Amino acid sequence: QIFRPDNFVFGQSGPGNNWAKGHYTEGAELIDAVLDVVRKEAENCDCLQGFQVCHSLGGGTGSGMGTLLISKIREEYPDRMMLTFSVFPSPKVSDTVVEPYNATLSVHQLVGNADECMVLDNEALYDICFRTLKLTTPSFGDLNHLISATMSGVTCCLRFPGQLNSDLRKLAVNLIPFPRLHFFMVGFAPLTSRGSQQYRALTVPELTQQMWDAKNMMCAADPRHGRYLTASAMFRGKMSTKEVDEQMLNVQNKNSSYFIEWIPNNVKSTVCDIPPTGLKMASTFIGNSTSIQEMFRRVSEQFTAMFRRKAFLHWYTGEGMDEMEFTEAES
């Protein structure tokens, strides 16, 4: 059991995929209870690094209430890092009609309130399961396994000793050239399915290669269609820092056209001594690439198409939202 039972906060109703309900009406009723729990936990910390929020942007709760929670925590702890793992609506795997609305309204909030957003999307995760892990019917458990591997990799430096440590703030400093550009693509290597532990030892070059591979990215944007502003790699396990640095330089020299030339030394690597359970070595990749705009462009096109015809707007205005909010978010 990971969480204390009295730290769970429950609501009686669901927002029904409606952002306004999650953000203004039903989410707002619950938010104080949530903040109380957060405050209790935060007071127990001696050196609070930041907050991690995992949510989806397609539904009502994750997007509406998630962004409300983020902005409230922002008010209370303005100097702490805000890290989100946001599941974007994906092009092929869609479950509600109003996903573009919810996602656009949320991104509008995230741009202002979050410090770092790891962009995930279900379609890319399914692809990894089909292609790399050769699973025929991936469950949500399998998708979550991939996400959890990445989440663990991002924060491993805070939790374990290492030769070259970093924390969330250092990560942000190295990855964000302009405050609004904090939406990252994440990848993980070696990709293994849940029961099969790694049977062969990996080498640093193999890890590096798999990590930079476009098929490895957990969101449906192809890094080869854009350029990397910055990138960061976290290696875990027993390995020499020299080898890591050589491999990373190697990647940059061979694919120099994919890196922005006006940010020198824009790839950072960290090395942490303790590998994840069952693996000898692992690496996590975080890239700030211009190709992430594919995701936003796709959502925004769907948003515009619906908003022009004012489709489904009454669900939102009925909860007290204004059309102006939509126009503002769209920009």
C-alpha positions as a printed NumPy array, in Angstrom:
array([[  0.   ,   0.   ,   0.   ],
       [  1.603,   3.189,  -1.229],
       [ -0.693,   5.949,  -0.05 ],
       [ -2.136,   6.618,   3.363],
       [ -5.858,   5.851,   3.279],
       [ -6.763,   9.171,   4.888],
       [ -5.02 ,  10.987,   2.064],
       [ -7.629,   9.94 ,  -0.47 ],
       [-10.208,  12.533,  -1.421],
       [-13.428,  11.365,  -3.013],
       [-16.236,  13.158,  -4.772],
       [-19.726,  11.825,  -5.303],
       [-20.105,  12.85 ,  -8.925],
       [-18.051,  13.034, -12.095],
       [-17.786,  16.054, -14.354],
       [-18.847,  13.974, -17.348],
       [-15.994,  15.052, -19.635],
       [-16.88 ,  18.673, -19.039],
       [-13.956,  20.985, -18.315],
       [-16.145,  23.701, -16.837],
       [-17.628,  21.293, -14.319],
       [-14.206,  20.102, -13.267],
       [-12.718,  23.577, -13.058],
       [-15.549,  25.744, -11.793],
       [-18.437,  23.875, -10.234],
       [-17.841,  20.331,  -9.052],
       [-14.065,  20.504,  -8.865],
       [-14.248,  23.719,  -6.884],
       [-16.328,  22.003,  -4.188],
       [-13.681,  19.336,  -3.67 ],
       [-10.598,  21.46 ,  -4.032],
       [-10.375,  22.611,  -0.409],
       [-10.358,  19.042,   0.851],
       [ -7.584,  18.219,  -1.599],
       [ -5.529,  21.24 ,  -0.595],
       [ -5.844,  20.281,   3.078],
       [ -4.331,  16.895,   2.344],
       [ -1.587,  18.486,   0.252],
       [ -0.832,  20.96 ,   3.021],
       [ -0.549,  18.206,   5.627],
       [  1.887,  16.275,   3.473],
       [  3.882,  19.371,   2.555],
       [  4.297,  20.28 ,   6.221],
       [  5.893,  16.888,   6.841],
       [  8.592,  17.579,   4.272],
       [ 11.898,  19.066,   5.31 ],
       [ 12.918,  20.169,   1.843],
       [ 10.003,  20.231,  -0.532],
       [ 11.172,  20.011,  -4.132],
       [  7.89 ,  20.298,  -5.946],
       [  4.714,  18.583,  -7.016],
       [  3.997,  15.944,  -9.606],
       [  0.561,  15.866, -11.157],
       [ -0.582,  13.058, -13.422],
       [ -3.707,  13.828, -15.364],
       [ -5.359,  13.489, -18.727],
       [ -6.35 ,  16.507, -20.767],
       [ -9.23 ,  14.916, -22.646],
       [-11.76 ,  14.367, -19.877],
       [-13.305,  16.674, -17.325],
       [-11.682,  15.727, -14.041],
       [ -8.045,  15.451, -15.057],
       [ -8.17 ,  18.526, -17.222],
       [-10.581,  20.82 , -15.394],
       [ -9.958,  19.874, -11.827],
       [ -6.318,  19.026, -12.526],
       [ -5.552,  22.523, -13.783],
       [ -7.549,  24.039, -10.909],
       [ -5.444,  22.072,  -8.436],
       [ -2.258,  23.146, -10.187],
       [ -3.19 ,  26.813, -10.028],
       [ -4.178,  26.534,  -6.354],
       [ -0.914,  24.812,  -5.441],
       [  0.838,  27.492,  -7.457],
       [ -0.762,  30.153,  -5.268],
       [  0.217,  28.427,  -2.066],
       [  3.725,  27.301,  -3.008],
       [  4.839,  29.778,  -5.667],
       [  8.528,  28.869,  -5.446],
       [  8.182,  25.084,  -5.781],
       [  8.493,  23.164,  -9.032],
       [  5.304,  22.066, -10.738],
       [  5.814,  18.979, -12.873],
       [  2.928,  17.481, -14.813],
       [  2.517,  14.271, -16.747],
       [ -0.282,  15.13 , -19.132],
       [ -1.995,  12.595, -21.333],
       [ -3.06 ,  14.399, -24.494],
       [ -5.997,  13.291, -26.615],
       [ -4.512,  11.233, -29.41 ],
       [ -5.576,  11.335, -33.058],
       [ -6.816,   7.762, -33.399],
       [ -7.708,   6.747, -29.854],
       [-10.516,   9.108, -28.899],
       [-13.248,   8.565, -26.365],
       [-15.21 ,  11.824, -26.251],
       [-16.247,  14.451, -28.745],
       [-15.234,  17.44 , -26.655],
       [-11.6  ,  16.391, -26.137],
       [-10.24 ,  19.334, -28.183],
       [-12.144,  21.803, -25.984],
       [-10.953,  20.287, -22.729],
       [ -7.373,  19.945, -23.941],
       [ -7.132,  23.5  , -25.267],
       [ -8.578,  24.995, -22.098],
       [ -6.123,  22.949, -20.04 ],
       [ -3.062,  23.787, -22.108],
       [ -3.985,  27.432, -21.704],
       [ -3.738,  26.886, -17.929],
       [ -0.611,  24.733, -18.091],
       [  1.315,  27.305, -20.099],
       [  0.945,  29.734, -17.23 ],
       [  0.959,  27.57 , -14.138],
       [  3.155,  24.531, -14.659],
       [  6.947,  24.507, -14.756],
       [  7.491,  21.335, -16.755],
       [  4.977,  19.271, -18.717],
       [  5.788,  15.812, -19.934],
       [  3.493,  15.208, -22.868],
       [  2.205,  11.649, -23.162],
       [ -0.407,  10.216, -25.39 ],
       [ -2.181,   6.899, -25.492],
       [ -1.696,   6.231, -29.17 ],
       [  2.076,   6.482, -28.956],
       [  2.039,   4.264, -25.873],
       [ -0.085,   1.686, -27.709],
       [  2.35 ,   1.859, -30.613],
       [  5.271,   1.147, -28.317],
       [  3.354,  -1.804, -26.879],
       [  2.568,  -3.223, -30.338],
       [  5.853,  -2.496, -32.072],
       [  8.546,  -2.741, -29.475],
       [  7.045,  -4.937, -26.793],
       [  5.123,  -7.123, -29.278],
       [  2.024,  -7.199, -27.072],
       [ -1.127,  -8.162, -28.936],
       [ -3.693,  -6.641, -26.574],
       [ -2.056,  -4.037, -24.351],
       [ -4.023,  -3.19 , -21.212],
       [ -3.982,   0.145, -19.442],
       [ -1.679,  -1.573, -16.97 ],
       [  0.905,  -1.964, -19.725],
       [  0.596,   1.69 , -20.728],
       [  0.908,   2.775, -17.116],
       [  3.953,   0.569, -16.758],
       [  5.649,   2.6  , -19.496],
       [  4.652,   5.902, -17.932],
       [  5.76 ,   4.806, -14.483],
       [  9.171,   3.821, -15.834],
       [  9.588,   7.347, -17.155],
       [  8.284,   8.983, -14.002],
       [ 10.67 ,   6.972, -11.907],
       [ 13.521,   7.938, -14.222],
       [ 12.777,  11.647, -14.019],
       [ 12.852,  11.722, -10.234],
       [ 15.519,   9.078,  -9.584],
       [ 18.198,  11.675,  -8.946],
       [ 16.226,  13.076,  -6.046],
       [ 15.872,   9.693,  -4.43 ],
       [ 19.194,   7.966,  -4.99 ],
       [ 22.861,   8.885,  -4.827],
       [ 24.655,   9.335,  -8.131],
       [ 27.836,  10.536,  -9.788],
       [ 26.167,  13.413, -11.579],
       [ 23.   ,  14.407,  -9.83 ],
       [ 20.212,  16.73 , -10.823],
       [ 16.862,  17.717,  -9.454],
       [ 13.664,  19.055, -10.965],
       [ 14.805,  22.644, -10.785],
       [ 18.14 ,  21.909, -12.416],
       [ 16.237,  20.024, -15.08 ],
       [ 14.024,  23.019, -15.751],
       [ 16.989,  25.364, -15.906],
       [ 18.622,  23.174, -18.509],
       [ 15.565,  22.372, -20.574],
       [ 13.554,  25.569, -20.815],
       [ 14.931,  28.334, -23.045],
       [ 11.74 ,  30.426, -22.866],
       [  9.231,  30.143, -20.026],
       [  6.34 ,  29.113, -22.243],
       [  8.228,  26.332, -23.985],
       [  8.003,  23.768, -21.233],
       [  6.303,  20.898, -23.01 ],
       [  8.664,  17.953, -23.315],
       [  8.703,  14.632, -25.083],
       [  9.776,  11.702, -22.976],
       [ 11.326,   8.37 , -23.836],
       [ 12.681,   5.416, -21.948],
       [ 15.184,   2.678, -22.681],
       [ 15.425,  -0.322, -22.518],
       [ 11.757,  -0.921, -23.232],
       [ 10.633,  -4.182, -21.681],
       [  7.199,  -5.574, -21.099],
       [  6.037,  -6.186, -17.552],
       [  6.873,  -9.842, -16.857],
       [  9.981, -10.235, -18.991],
       [ 13.036,  -8.971, -17.232],
       [ 16.019,  -8.069, -19.319],
       [ 17.921, -11.206, -20.322],
       [ 20.872,  -9.512, -21.919],
       [ 23.056,  -6.813, -20.53 ],
       [ 22.825,  -3.526, -22.374],
       [ 25.678,  -1.276, -23.298],
       [ 25.651,   2.489, -23.068],
       [ 25.707,   2.907, -26.881],
       [ 22.646,   0.657, -27.222],
       [ 20.792,   2.565, -24.533],
       [ 21.672,   5.847, -26.179],
       [ 20.569,   4.653, -29.568],
       [ 17.232,   3.31 , -28.365],
       [ 16.663,   6.387, -26.271],
       [ 17.004,   8.814, -29.173],
       [ 14.911,   6.63 , -31.446],
       [ 11.748,   8.323, -32.677],
       [  9.703,   5.176, -32.071],
       [ 10.575,   5.515, -28.426],
       [  8.818,   8.809, -27.835],
       [  5.703,   8.596, -25.722],
       [  3.734,  11.178, -27.638],
       [  2.505,  11.188, -31.206],
       [  4.943,  13.735, -32.563],
       [  7.941,  12.768, -34.612],
       [ 11.147,  14.454, -33.408],
       [ 12.563,  14.096, -36.923],
       [ 10.027,  16.66 , -38.129],
       [ 11.405,  19.341, -35.849],
       [ 14.576,  20.246, -34.033],
       [ 15.624,  19.829, -30.457],
       [ 15.91 ,  23.038, -28.493],
       [ 17.312,  21.141, -25.537],
       [ 17.413,  17.591, -24.284],
       [ 18.315,  15.794, -21.132],
       [ 19.255,  12.199, -20.489],
       [ 19.272,  10.362, -17.208],
       [ 21.287,   7.205, -17.068],
       [ 20.829,   4.795, -14.19 ],
       [ 23.128,   1.946, -13.232],
       [ 26.823,   1.232, -12.925],
       [ 28.558,   2.897, -15.849],
       [ 31.33 ,   5.337, -16.488],
       [ 30.404,   8.979, -16.934],
       [ 33.08 ,   9.226, -19.6  ],
       [ 31.308,   6.657, -21.754],
       [ 27.986,   8.419, -21.301],
       [ 29.444,  11.757, -22.331],
       [ 31.132,  10.231, -25.37 ],
       [ 27.887,   8.654, -26.562],
       [ 25.893,  11.831, -26.055],
       [ 28.443,  13.897, -27.964],
       [ 28.431,  11.265, -30.643],
       [ 24.669,  11.628, -31.105],
       [ 24.934,  15.397, -31.29 ],
       [ 27.731,  15.347, -33.842],
       [ 26.061,  12.836, -36.125],
       [ 22.648,  14.484, -36.064],
       [ 23.721,  18.069, -35.666],
       [ 21.018,  19.234, -38.068],
       [ 18.391,  18.202, -35.524],
       [ 19.746,  20.508, -32.839],
       [ 19.256,  24.248, -32.66 ],
       [ 22.555,  25.992, -33.258],
       [ 21.843,  29.067, -31.125],
       [ 21.799,  27.11 , -27.879],
       [ 25.273,  25.661, -27.423],
       [ 25.789,  22.529, -25.27 ],
       [ 22.089,  21.936, -25.217],
       [ 22.169,  18.291, -24.205],
       [ 22.594,  17.471, -20.563],
       [ 23.25 ,  14.075, -19.057],
       [ 22.956,  12.895, -15.49 ],
       [ 24.131,   9.624, -14.039],
       [ 22.486,   7.92 , -11.099],
       [ 23.999,   4.862,  -9.426],
       [ 20.891,   2.834,  -8.644],
       [ 19.162,   1.202, -11.646],
       [ 15.427,   0.349, -11.638],
       [ 14.433,  -3.041, -10.217],
       [ 15.344,  -5.937, -12.447],
       [ 17.536,  -3.964, -14.832],
       [ 21.287,  -3.441, -14.833],
       [ 21.084,  -0.147, -16.663],
       [ 18.367,   2.126, -17.868],
       [ 18.006,   5.597, -19.25 ],
       [ 15.284,   8.187, -19.444],
       [ 15.118,  10.807, -22.137],
       [ 13.468,  14.209, -21.969],
       [ 13.54 ,  16.367, -25.056],
       [ 12.274,  19.844, -25.713],
       [ 11.645,  19.57 , -29.419],
       [  9.898,  21.915, -31.818],
       [  8.003,  18.969, -33.267],
       [  5.762,  18.943, -30.208],
       [  3.783,  21.594, -32.062],
       [  2.291,  18.778, -34.155],
       [  0.279,  17.752, -31.113],
       [ -0.901,  21.27 , -30.367],
       [ -1.667,  22.008, -33.982],
       [ -3.782,  18.893, -34.297],
       [ -5.805,  19.675, -31.181],
       [ -6.19 ,  23.297, -32.123],
       [ -7.477,  22.456, -35.605],
       [-10.161,  20.236, -34.095],
       [-10.917,  22.956, -31.547],
       [-11.33 ,  25.625, -34.211],
       [-13.524,  23.396, -36.352],
       [-15.911,  22.812, -33.451],
       [-15.756,  26.282, -31.959],
       [-16.617,  27.988, -35.237],
       [-19.914,  26.158, -35.279],
       [-20.305,  26.643, -31.519],
       [-20.718,  22.89 , -31.181],
       [-21.436,  21.6  , -27.662],
       [-20.755,  25.054, -26.231],
       [-23.914,  25.078, -24.121],
       [-22.433,  22.382, -21.863],
       [-19.742,  24.854, -20.904],
       [-21.718,  28.096, -20.836],
       [-24.322,  26.333, -18.705],
       [-21.662,  25.884, -16.046],
       [-20.967,  29.597, -16.033],
       [-18.192,  29.852, -18.583],
       [-17.972,  32.614, -21.109],
       [-17.317,  32.305, -24.823],
       [-14.496,  34.764, -24.315],
       [-12.62 ,  32.151, -22.295],
       [-12.615,  29.891, -25.309],
       [-11.434,  32.641, -27.611],
       [ -8.676,  33.475, -25.15 ],
       [ -7.573,  29.859, -24.814],
       [ -7.567,  29.399, -28.567],
       [ -5.079,  32.195, -29.062]])
